[in-house]
mmCIF file of C-alpha atoms in Angstrom:
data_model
loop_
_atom_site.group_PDB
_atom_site.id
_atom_site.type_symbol
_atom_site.label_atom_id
_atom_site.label_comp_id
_atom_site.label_asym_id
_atom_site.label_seq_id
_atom_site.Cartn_x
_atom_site.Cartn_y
_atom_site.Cartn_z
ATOM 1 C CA UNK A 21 15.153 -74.300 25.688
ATOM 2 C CA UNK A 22 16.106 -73.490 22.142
ATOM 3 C CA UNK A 23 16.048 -69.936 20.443
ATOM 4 C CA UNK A 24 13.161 -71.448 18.042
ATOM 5 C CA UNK A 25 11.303 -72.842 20.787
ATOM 6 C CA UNK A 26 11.550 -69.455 22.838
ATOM 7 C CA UNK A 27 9.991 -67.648 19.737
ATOM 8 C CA UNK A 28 7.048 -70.117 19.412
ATOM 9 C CA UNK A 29 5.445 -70.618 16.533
ATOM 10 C CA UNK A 30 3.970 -67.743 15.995
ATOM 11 C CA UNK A 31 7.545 -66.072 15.631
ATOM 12 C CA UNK A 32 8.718 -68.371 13.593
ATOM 13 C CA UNK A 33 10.307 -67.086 9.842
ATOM 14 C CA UNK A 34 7.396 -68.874 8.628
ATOM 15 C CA UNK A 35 4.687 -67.730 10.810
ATOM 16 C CA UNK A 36 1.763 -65.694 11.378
ATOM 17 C CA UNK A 37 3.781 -63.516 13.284
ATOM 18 C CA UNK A 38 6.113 -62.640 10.445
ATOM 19 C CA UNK A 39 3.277 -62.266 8.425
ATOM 20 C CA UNK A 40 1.550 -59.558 11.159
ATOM 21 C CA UNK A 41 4.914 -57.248 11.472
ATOM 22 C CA UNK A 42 5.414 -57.673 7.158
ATOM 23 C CA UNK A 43 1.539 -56.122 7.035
ATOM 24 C CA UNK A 44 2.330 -53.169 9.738
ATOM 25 C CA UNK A 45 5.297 -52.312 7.700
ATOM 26 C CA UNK A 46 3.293 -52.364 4.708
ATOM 27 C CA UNK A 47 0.586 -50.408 6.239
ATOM 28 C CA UNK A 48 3.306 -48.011 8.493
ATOM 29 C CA UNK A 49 4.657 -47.561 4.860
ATOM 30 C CA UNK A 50 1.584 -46.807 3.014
ATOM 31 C CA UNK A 51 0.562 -44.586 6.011
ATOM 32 C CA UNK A 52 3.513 -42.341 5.500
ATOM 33 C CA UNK A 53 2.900 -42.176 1.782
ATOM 34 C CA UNK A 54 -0.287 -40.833 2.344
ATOM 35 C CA UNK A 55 0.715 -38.571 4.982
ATOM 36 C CA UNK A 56 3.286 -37.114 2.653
ATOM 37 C CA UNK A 57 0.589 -36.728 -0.307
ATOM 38 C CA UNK A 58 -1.736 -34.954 2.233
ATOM 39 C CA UNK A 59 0.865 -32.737 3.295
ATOM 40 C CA UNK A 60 2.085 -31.950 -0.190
ATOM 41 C CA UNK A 61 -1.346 -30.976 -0.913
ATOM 42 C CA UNK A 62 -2.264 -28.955 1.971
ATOM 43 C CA UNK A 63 1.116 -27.524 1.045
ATOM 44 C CA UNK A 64 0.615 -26.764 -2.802
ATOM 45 C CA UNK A 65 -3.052 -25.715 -1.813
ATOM 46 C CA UNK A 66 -1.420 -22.902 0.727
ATOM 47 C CA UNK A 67 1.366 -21.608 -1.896
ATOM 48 C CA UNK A 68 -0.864 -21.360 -4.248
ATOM 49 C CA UNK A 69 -3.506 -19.359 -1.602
ATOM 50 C CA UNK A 70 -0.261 -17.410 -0.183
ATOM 51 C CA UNK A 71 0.993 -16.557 -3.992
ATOM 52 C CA UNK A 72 -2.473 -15.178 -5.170
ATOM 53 C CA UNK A 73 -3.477 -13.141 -1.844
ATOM 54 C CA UNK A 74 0.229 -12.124 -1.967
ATOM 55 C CA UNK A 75 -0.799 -10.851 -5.681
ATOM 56 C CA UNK A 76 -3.062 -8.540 -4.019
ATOM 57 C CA UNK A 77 -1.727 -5.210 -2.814
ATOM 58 C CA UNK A 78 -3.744 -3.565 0.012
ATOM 59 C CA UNK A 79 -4.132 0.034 -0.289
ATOM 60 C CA UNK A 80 -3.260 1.165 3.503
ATOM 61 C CA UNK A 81 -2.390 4.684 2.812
ATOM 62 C CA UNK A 82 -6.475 4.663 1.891
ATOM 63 C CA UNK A 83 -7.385 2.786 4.756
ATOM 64 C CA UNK A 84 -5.440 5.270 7.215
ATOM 65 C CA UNK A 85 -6.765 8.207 5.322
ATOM 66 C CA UNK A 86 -10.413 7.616 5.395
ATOM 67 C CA UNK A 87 -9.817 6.419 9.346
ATOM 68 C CA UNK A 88 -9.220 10.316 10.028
ATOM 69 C CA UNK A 89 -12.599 11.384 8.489
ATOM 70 C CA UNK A 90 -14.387 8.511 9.929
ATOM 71 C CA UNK A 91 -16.987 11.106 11.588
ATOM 72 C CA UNK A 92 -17.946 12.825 8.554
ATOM 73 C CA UNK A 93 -18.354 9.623 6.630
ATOM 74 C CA UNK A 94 -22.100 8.240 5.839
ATOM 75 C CA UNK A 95 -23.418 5.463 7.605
ATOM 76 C CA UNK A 96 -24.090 2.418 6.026
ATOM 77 C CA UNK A 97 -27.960 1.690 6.446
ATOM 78 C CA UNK A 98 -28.889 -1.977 5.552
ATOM 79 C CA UNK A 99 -27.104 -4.296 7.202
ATOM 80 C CA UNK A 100 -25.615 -7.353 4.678
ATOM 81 C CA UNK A 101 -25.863 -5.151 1.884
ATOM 82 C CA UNK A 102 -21.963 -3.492 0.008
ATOM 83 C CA UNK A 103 -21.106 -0.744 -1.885
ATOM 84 C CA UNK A 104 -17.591 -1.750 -3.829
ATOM 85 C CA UNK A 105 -16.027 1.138 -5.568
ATOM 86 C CA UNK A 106 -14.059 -0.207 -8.884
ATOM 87 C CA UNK A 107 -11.811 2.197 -10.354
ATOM 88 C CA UNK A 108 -10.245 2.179 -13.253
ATOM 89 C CA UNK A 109 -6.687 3.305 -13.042
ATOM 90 C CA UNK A 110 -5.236 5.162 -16.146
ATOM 91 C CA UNK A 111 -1.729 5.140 -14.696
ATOM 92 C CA UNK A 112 0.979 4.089 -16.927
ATOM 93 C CA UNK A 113 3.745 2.872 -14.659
ATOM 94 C CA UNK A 114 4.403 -0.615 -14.345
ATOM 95 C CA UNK A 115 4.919 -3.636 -15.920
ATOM 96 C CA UNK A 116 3.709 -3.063 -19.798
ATOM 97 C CA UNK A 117 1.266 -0.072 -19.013
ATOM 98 C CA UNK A 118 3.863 2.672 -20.770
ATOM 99 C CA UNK A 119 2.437 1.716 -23.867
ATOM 100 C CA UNK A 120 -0.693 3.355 -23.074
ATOM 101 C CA UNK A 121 0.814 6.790 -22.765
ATOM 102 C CA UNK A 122 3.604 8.706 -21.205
ATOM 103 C CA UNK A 123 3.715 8.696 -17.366
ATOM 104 C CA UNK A 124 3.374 12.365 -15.561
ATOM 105 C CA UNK A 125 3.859 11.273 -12.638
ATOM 106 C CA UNK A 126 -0.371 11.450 -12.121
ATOM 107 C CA UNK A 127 -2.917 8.787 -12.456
ATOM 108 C CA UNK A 128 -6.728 9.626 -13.031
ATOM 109 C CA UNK A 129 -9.879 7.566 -12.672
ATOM 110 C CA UNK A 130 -9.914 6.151 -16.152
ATOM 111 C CA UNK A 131 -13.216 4.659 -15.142
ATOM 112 C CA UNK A 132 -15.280 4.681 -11.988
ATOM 113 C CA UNK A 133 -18.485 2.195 -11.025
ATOM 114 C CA UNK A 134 -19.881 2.268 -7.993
ATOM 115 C CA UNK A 135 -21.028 -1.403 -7.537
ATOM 116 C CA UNK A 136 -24.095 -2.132 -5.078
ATOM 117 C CA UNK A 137 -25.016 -5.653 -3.780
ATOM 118 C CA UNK A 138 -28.763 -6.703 -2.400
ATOM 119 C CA UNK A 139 -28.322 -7.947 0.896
ATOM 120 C CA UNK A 140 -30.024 -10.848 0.215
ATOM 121 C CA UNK A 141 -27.506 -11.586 -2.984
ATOM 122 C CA UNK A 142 -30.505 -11.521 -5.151
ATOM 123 C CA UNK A 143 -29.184 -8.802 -7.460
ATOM 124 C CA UNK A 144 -26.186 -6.266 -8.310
ATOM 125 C CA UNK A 145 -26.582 -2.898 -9.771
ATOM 126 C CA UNK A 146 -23.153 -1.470 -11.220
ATOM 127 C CA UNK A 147 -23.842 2.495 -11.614
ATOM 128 C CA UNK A 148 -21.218 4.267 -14.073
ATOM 129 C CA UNK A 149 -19.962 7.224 -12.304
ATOM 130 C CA UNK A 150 -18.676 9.901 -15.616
ATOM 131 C CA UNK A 151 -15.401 11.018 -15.275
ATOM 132 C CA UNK A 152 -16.089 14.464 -16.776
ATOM 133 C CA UNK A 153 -19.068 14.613 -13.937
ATOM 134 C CA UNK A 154 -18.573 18.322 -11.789
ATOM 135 C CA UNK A 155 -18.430 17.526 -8.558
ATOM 136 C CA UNK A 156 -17.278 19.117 -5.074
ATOM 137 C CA UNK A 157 -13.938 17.982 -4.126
ATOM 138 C CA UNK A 158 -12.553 17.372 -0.728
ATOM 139 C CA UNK A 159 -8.998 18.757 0.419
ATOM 140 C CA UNK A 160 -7.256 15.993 0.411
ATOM 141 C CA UNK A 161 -3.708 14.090 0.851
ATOM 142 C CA UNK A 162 -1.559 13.820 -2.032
ATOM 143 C CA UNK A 163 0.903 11.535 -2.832
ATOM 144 C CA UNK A 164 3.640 13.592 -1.642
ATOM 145 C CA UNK A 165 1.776 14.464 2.247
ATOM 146 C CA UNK A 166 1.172 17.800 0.978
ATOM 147 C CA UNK A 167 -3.052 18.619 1.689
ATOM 148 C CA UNK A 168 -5.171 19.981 -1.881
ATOM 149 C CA UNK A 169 -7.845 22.409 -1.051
ATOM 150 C CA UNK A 170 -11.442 21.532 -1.914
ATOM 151 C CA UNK A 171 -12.529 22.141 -5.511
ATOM 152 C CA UNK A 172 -15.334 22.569 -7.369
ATOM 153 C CA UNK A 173 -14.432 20.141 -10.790
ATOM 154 C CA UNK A 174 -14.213 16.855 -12.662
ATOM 155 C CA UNK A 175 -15.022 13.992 -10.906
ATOM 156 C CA UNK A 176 -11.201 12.256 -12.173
ATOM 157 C CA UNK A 177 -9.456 14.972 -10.555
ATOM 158 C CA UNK A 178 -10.105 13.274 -6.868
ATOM 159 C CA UNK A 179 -7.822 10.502 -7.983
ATOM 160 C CA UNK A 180 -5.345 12.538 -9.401
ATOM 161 C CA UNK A 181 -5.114 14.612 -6.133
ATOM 162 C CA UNK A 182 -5.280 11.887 -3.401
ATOM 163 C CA UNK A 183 -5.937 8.662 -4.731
ATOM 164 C CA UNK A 184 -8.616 5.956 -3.653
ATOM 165 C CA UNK A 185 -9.329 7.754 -0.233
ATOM 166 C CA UNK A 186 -10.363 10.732 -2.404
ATOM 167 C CA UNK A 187 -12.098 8.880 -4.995
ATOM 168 C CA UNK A 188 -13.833 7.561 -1.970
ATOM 169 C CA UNK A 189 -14.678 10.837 0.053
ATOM 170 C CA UNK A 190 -15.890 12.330 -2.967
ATOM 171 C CA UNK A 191 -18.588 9.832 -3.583
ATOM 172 C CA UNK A 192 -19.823 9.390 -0.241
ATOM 173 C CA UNK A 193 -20.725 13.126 -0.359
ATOM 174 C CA UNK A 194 -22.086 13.333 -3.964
ATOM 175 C CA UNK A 195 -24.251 10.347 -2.789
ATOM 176 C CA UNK A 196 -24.315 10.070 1.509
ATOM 177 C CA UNK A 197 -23.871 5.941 -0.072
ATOM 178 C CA UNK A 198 -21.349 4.513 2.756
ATOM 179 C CA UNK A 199 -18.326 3.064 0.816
ATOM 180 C CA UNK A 200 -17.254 -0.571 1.832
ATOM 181 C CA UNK A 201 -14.504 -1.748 -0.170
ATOM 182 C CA UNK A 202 -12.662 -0.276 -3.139
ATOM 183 C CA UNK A 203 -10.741 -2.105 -5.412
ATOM 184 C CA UNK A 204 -8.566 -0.358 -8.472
ATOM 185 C CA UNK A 205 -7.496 -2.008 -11.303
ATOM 186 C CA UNK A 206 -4.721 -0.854 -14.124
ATOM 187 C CA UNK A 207 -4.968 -1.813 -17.578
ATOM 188 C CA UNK A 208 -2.777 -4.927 -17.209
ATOM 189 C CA UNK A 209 -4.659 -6.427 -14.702
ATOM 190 C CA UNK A 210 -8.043 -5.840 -17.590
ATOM 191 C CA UNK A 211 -5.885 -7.420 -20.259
ATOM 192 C CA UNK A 212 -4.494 -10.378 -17.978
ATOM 193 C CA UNK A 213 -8.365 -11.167 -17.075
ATOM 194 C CA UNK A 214 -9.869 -11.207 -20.311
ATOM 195 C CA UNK A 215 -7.452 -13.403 -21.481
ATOM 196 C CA UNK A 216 -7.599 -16.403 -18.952
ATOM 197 C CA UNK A 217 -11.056 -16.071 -20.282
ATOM 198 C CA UNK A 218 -9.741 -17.316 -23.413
ATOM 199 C CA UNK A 219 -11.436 -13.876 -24.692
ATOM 200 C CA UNK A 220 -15.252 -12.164 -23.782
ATOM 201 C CA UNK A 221 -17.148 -12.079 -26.965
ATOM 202 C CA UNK A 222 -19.411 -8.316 -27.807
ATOM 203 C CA UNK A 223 -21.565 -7.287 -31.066
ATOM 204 C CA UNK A 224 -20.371 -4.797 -33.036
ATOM 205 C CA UNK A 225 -23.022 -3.109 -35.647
ATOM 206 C CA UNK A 226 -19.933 -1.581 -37.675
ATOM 207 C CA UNK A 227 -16.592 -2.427 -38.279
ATOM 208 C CA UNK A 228 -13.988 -0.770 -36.461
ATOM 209 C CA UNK A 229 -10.553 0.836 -37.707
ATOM 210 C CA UNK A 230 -9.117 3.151 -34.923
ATOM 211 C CA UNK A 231 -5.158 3.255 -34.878
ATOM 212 C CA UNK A 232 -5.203 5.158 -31.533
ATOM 213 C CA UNK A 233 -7.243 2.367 -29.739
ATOM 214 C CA UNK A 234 -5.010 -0.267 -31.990
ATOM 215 C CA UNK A 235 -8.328 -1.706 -32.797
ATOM 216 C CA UNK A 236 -9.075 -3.163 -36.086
ATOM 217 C CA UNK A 237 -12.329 -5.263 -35.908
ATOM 218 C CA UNK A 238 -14.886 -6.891 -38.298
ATOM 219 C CA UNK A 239 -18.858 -5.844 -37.819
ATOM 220 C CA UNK A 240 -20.718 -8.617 -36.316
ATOM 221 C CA UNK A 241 -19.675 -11.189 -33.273
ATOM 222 C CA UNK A 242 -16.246 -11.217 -32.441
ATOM 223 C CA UNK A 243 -14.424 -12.577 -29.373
ATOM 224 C CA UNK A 244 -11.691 -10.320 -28.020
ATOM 225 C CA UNK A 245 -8.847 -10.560 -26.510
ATOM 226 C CA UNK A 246 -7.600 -8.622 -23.946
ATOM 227 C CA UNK A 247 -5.797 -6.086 -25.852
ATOM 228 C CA UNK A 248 -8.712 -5.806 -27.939
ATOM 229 C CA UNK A 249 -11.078 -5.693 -24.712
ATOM 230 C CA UNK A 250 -9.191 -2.553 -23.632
ATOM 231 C CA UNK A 251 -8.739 -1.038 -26.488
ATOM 232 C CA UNK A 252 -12.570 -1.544 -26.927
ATOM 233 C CA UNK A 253 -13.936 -0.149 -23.756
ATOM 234 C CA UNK A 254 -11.308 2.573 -24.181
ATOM 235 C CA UNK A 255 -11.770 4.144 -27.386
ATOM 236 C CA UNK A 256 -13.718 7.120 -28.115
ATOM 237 C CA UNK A 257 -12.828 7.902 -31.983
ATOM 238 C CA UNK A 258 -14.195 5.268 -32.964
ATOM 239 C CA UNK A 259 -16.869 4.240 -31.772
ATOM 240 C CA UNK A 260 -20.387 5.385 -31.335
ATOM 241 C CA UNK A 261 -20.467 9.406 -31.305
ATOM 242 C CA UNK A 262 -17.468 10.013 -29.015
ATOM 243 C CA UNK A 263 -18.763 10.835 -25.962
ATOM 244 C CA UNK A 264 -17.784 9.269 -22.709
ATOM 245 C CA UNK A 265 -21.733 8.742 -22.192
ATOM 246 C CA UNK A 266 -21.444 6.113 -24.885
ATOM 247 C CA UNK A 267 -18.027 4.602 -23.773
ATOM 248 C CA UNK A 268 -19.837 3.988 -20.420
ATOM 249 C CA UNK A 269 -22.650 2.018 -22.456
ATOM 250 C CA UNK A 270 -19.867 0.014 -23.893
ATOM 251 C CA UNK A 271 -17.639 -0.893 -21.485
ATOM 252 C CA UNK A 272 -21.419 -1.227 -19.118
ATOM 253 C CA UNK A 273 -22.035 -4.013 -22.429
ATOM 254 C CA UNK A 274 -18.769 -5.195 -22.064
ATOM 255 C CA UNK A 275 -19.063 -6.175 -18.433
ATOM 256 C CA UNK A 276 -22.501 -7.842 -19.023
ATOM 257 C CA UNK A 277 -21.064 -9.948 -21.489
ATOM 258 C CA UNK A 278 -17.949 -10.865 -18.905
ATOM 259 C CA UNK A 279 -20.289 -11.453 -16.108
ATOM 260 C CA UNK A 280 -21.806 -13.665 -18.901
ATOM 261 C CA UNK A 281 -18.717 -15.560 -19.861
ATOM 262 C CA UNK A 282 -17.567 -16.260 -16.275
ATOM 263 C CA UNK A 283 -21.195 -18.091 -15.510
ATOM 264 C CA UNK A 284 -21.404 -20.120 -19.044
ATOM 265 C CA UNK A 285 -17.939 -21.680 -18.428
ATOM 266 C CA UNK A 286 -18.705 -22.486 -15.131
ATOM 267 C CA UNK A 287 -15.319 -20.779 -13.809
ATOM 268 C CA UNK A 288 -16.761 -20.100 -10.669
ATOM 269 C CA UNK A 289 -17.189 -23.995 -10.159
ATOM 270 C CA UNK A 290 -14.381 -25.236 -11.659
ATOM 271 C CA UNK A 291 -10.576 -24.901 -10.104
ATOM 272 C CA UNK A 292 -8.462 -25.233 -12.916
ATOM 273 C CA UNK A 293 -10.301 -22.608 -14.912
ATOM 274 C CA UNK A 294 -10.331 -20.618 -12.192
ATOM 275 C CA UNK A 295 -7.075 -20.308 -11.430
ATOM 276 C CA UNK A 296 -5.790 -18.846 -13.731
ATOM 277 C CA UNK A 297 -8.920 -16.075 -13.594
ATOM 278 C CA UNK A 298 -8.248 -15.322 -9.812
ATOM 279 C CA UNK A 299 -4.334 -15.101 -10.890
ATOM 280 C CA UNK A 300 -5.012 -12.899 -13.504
ATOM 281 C CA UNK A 301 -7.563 -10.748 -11.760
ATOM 282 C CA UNK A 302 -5.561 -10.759 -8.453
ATOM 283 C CA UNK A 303 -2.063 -10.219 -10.171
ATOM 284 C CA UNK A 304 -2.829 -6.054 -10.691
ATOM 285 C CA UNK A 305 -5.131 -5.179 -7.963
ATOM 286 C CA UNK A 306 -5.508 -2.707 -4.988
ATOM 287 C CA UNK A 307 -7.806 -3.229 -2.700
ATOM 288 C CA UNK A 308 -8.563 -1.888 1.101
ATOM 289 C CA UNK A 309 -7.076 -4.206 3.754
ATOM 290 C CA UNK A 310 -10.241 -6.156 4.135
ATOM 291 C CA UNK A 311 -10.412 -7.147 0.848
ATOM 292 C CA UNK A 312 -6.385 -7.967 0.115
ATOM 293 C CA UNK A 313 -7.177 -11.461 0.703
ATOM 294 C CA UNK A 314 -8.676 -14.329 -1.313
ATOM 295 C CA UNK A 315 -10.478 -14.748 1.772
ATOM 296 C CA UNK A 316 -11.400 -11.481 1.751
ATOM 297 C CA UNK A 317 -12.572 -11.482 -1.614
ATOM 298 C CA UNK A 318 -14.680 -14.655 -1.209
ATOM 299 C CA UNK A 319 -16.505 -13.491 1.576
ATOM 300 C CA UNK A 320 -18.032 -10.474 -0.370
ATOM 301 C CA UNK A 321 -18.566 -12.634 -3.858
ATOM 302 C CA UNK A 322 -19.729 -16.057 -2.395
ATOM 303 C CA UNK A 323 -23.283 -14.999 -3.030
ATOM 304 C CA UNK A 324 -22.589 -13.304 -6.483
ATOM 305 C CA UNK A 325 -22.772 -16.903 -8.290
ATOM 306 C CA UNK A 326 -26.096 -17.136 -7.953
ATOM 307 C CA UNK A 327 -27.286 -13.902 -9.121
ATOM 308 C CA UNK A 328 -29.337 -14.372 -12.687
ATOM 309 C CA UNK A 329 -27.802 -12.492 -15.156
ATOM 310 C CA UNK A 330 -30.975 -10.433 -15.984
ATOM 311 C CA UNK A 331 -30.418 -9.239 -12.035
ATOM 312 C CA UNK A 332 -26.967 -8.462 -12.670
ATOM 313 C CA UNK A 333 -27.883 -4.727 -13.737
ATOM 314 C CA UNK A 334 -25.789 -1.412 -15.113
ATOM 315 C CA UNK A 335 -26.337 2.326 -15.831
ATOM 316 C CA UNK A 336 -25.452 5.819 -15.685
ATOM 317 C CA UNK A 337 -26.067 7.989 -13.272
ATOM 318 C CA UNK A 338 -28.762 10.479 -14.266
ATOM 319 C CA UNK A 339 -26.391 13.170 -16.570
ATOM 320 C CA UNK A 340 -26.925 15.728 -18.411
ATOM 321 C CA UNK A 341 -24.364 18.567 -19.925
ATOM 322 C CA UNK A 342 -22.753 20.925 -17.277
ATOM 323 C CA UNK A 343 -24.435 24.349 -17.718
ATOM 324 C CA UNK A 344 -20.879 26.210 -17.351
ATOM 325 C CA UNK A 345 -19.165 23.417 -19.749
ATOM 326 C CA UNK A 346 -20.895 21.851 -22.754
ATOM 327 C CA UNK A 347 -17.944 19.248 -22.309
ATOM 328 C CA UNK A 348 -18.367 18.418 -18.702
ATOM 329 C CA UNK A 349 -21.068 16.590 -17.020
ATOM 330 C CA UNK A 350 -23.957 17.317 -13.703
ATOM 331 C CA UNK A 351 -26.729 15.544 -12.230
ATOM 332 C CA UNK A 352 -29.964 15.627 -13.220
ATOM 333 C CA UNK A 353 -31.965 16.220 -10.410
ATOM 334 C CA UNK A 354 -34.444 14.941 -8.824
ATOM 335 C CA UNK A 355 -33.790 11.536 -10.331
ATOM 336 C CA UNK A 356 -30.148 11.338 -9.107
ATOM 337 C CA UNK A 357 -31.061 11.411 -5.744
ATOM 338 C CA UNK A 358 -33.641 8.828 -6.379
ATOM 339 C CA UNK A 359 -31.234 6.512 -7.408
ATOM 340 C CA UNK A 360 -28.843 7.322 -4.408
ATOM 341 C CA UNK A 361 -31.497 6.856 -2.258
ATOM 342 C CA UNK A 362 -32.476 3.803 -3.550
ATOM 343 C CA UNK A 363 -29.120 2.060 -3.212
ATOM 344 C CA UNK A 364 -28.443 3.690 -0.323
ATOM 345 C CA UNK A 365 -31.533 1.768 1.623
ATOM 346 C CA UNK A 366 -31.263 -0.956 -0.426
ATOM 347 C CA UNK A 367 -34.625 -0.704 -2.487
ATOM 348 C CA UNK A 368 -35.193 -2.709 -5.892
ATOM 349 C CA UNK A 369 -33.536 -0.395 -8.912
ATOM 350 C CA UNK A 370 -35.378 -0.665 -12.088
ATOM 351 C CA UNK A 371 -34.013 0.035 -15.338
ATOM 352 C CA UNK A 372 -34.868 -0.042 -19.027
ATOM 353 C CA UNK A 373 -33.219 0.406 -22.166
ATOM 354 C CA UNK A 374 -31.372 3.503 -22.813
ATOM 355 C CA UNK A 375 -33.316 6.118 -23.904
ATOM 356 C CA UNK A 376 -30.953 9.802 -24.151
ATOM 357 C CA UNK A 377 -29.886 8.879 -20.601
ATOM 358 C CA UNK A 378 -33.105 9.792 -19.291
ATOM 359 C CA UNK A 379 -34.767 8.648 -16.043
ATOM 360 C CA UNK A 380 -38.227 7.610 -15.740
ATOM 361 C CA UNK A 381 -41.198 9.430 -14.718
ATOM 362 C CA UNK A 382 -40.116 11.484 -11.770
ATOM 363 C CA UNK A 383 -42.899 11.596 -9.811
ATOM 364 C CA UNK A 384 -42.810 7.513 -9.386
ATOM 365 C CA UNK A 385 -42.345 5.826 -6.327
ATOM 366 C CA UNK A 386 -40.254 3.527 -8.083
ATOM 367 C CA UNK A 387 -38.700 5.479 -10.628
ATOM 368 C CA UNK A 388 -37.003 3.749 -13.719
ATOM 369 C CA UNK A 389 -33.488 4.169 -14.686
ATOM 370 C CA UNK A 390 -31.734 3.441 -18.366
ATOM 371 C CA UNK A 391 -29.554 1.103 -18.348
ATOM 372 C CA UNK A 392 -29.252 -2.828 -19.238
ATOM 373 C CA UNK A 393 -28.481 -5.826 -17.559
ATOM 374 C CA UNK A 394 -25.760 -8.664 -18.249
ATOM 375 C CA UNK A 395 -28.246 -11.315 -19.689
ATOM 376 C CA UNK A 396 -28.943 -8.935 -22.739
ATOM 377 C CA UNK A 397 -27.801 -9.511 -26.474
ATOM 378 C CA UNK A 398 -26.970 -6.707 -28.349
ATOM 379 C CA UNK A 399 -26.835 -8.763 -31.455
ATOM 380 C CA UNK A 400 -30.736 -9.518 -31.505
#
C-alpha cells in the first residue's frame, strides 16, 4: 500500500483533513491571543489596584494605640451606620508641603470633620469640629514613646501630642460617638485632588487679594485650582471676618461644591476619570488598616453615590466663645449634646441656614442645626 493511500483521502494535502488541523491552528492561535490579552488585562487591572492601594499608607501606630484603650472606648450603637474622622494635616514635611511653612518637627489638626453616614446610605452629615475648641485631653503617646499628661486645651493640640489615636480618643470622649475609620490628608494630597477634577468651581461675593494665602481672585464664579482650593479654604485675612467659624463655612461650601463636581461629571461611573481622582486622592493619605485599601475604601463609599446632594449635609458644632479665652472656642450646651446624640443613634439631623451659629429651639425633639448642604448655590 502506498504512503497516499495509507493517509486516505481525508489526509491528503488537499483534503478536509488539512483543512481541519489549518482551522485548530488558527483557532489554537487565536486562543492564545486572547489568553494573552486577558491576562494582560487582569494584569494591568491588578498593577494599577496594587499601585493605588500601595498609595495608601495605613496608620498602624493608631491602630495599636487605640487597641490598648479599647475598654474605655464608646460603643458603636447602630449597626451599618460609620463615623469617619477626616483630618486635615498642617504638617509641612514631604514632597512640596515646605512651602506652606517651616517644619517644627509638629503637625496640628489643620482641620477636623467628623463625618457620619445613615445606615441606610440615605444621607451624610459632615460636622466641623473647631480647632481652637477647649477640650479635655487624654495622656497620650507621642511620637517619640514618651506618654503627655491629660490637658485641659485646644482641640489641635491632640494631634500635635499623639497623632490620629489622640485626635481619635479625644473625640470619642467630647462626644461618647464610636470612631470607625480615620483618614488624614496633607495639603498635597487637597491640591492633587482638586486638580484631577480639572478644578471645583465656588462663588465669591468680593474679590480676593491675600499674598499670605497666594490668592488673587475675581468676585463672582470662578473655578479653582488646587492651589487656589487650598489657599481658599485656608485663608483667614482675607476672607469673611477672620474667624475660623467662617473658614469652617467655607471650606464646609467648598466641600459641597466638590461633592457636587464629583456627581455632575459622573467620576464615580466613569474609569478613566476616575483614575486619576482615586490616584490623586489615594497618593497622600493615612488611613487605619481597614481602610488602606481600595477595597477598603469601596466598601465604606459604595453607597455614597447615591446620596442626593441636598442629603449630603455640613455644620458646626454648636460654639460659642470660651469664657476664659475670647479667642478660643466651647460648646454650647444643651444643643451639643443633641447633636451627639443624634449621630450617635443614628437619628435624622436637620439643619438650616446659618444663623450666628446658633441651634434651633432647644426644647425640640428634633432640634435644628445651622449649617448647609452640598446641593446649595451660594451664587443665587
Amino acid at each position: 500500500m502506498s504512503d497516499d493511500a495509507g493517509k486516505g483521502a481525508g489526509a491528503s494535502a488537499s483534503g478536509e483533513g488539512l483543512r481541519r488541523r489549518r482551522r485548530r491552528r488558527r483557532l489554537a492561535r487565536a486562543g492564545i491571543a486572547v489568553g494573552v490579552l486577558a491576562v494582560g488585562a487582569v494584569g494591568v487591572g491588578w498593577a494599577v489596584y496594587a499601585k493605588l492601594s500601595g498609595n495608601i499608607t495605613s496608620d498602624e501606630a493608631a491602630a495599636a494605640e487605640l487597641a490598648r484603650y479599647e475598654k474605655e472606648r464608646p460603643t458603636a450603637l447602630v449597626r451599618g451606620a460609620q463615623n469617619v474622622l477626616l483630618i486635615g494635616s498642617d504638617s509641612r514635611s514631604g514632597d512640596g508641603n515646605a512651602r506652606y511653612g517651616r517644619d517644627s518637627g509638629t503637625e496640628r489638626s489643620d482641620t477636623t470633620i467628623l463625618l457620619h453616614l445613615a445606615a441606610g446610605r440615605d444621607s451624610a452629615t459632615a460636622v466641623s469640629l473647631p480647632r481652637d475648641l477647649m477640650v479635655n485631653v487624654p495622656g497620650c503617646r507621642g511620637p517619640d514613646g514618651a506618654r503627655t499628661a491629660p490637658v485641659f486645651t485646644q482641640f489641635n493640640y491632640a494631634f500635635a501630642a499623639g497623632g490620629s489615636a489622640c485626635s481619635i480618643r479625644t473625640v470619642e470622649k467630647l462626644t461618647g460617638i464610636r470612631i470607625d475609620h480615620h483618614v488624614v490628608v496633607d495639603f498635597q494630597g487637597f491640591k492633587k485632588m482638586v486638580d484631577a477634577l480639572d478644578g471645583v468651581e465656588v462663588c465669591l461675593r468680593k474679590p480676593v487679594d491675600d499674598e499670605d494665602a497666594k490668592l488673587k481672585l475675581p468676585a463672582g464664579r470662578v473655578t479653582l485650582d488646587g492651589e487656589q482650593a487650598l489657599g481658599y479654604v485656608r485663608a483667614r485675612k482675607s476672607l469673611g471676618d477672620g474667624s475660623d467659624t467662617d473658614r469652617m463655612d467655607r471650606q464646609q461650601r467648598f466641600l459641597g461644591a466638590l461633592v457636587n463636581k464629583v456627581q455632575s461629571n459622573g467620576v464615580l461611573l466613569n474609569p478613566v476619570k476616575l483614575y486619576p481622582v482615586l490616584d490623586a486622592a489615594t497618593s497622600s493619605l493615612t488611613t487605619d488598616p481597614n481602610l488602606a485599601s481600595l477595597r477598603g475604601l469601596y466598601d465604606l463609599v459604595r453607597g455614597l453615590r447615591d446620596i442626593p446632594t441636598e442629603r449630603v449635609q455640613f455644620l458646626t458644632v454648636p460654639r460659642e466663645s470660651y469664657a476664659g479665652d475670647a479667642n478660643r472656642d466651647q460648646l454650647v450646651q444643651p444643643a451639643a449634646e443633641k447633636l451627639f446624640t443624634r449621630l450617635r443613634t443614628d437619628d435624622p439631623v436637620t439643619i438650616a441656614a446659618p444663623a450666628h451659629g446658633e441651634p434651633g429651639e432647644a426644647d425640640s425633639p428634633a432640634p435644628t442645626f445651622s449649617g448647609n448642604t452640598a446641593d446649595e448655590d451660594v451664587c443665587e
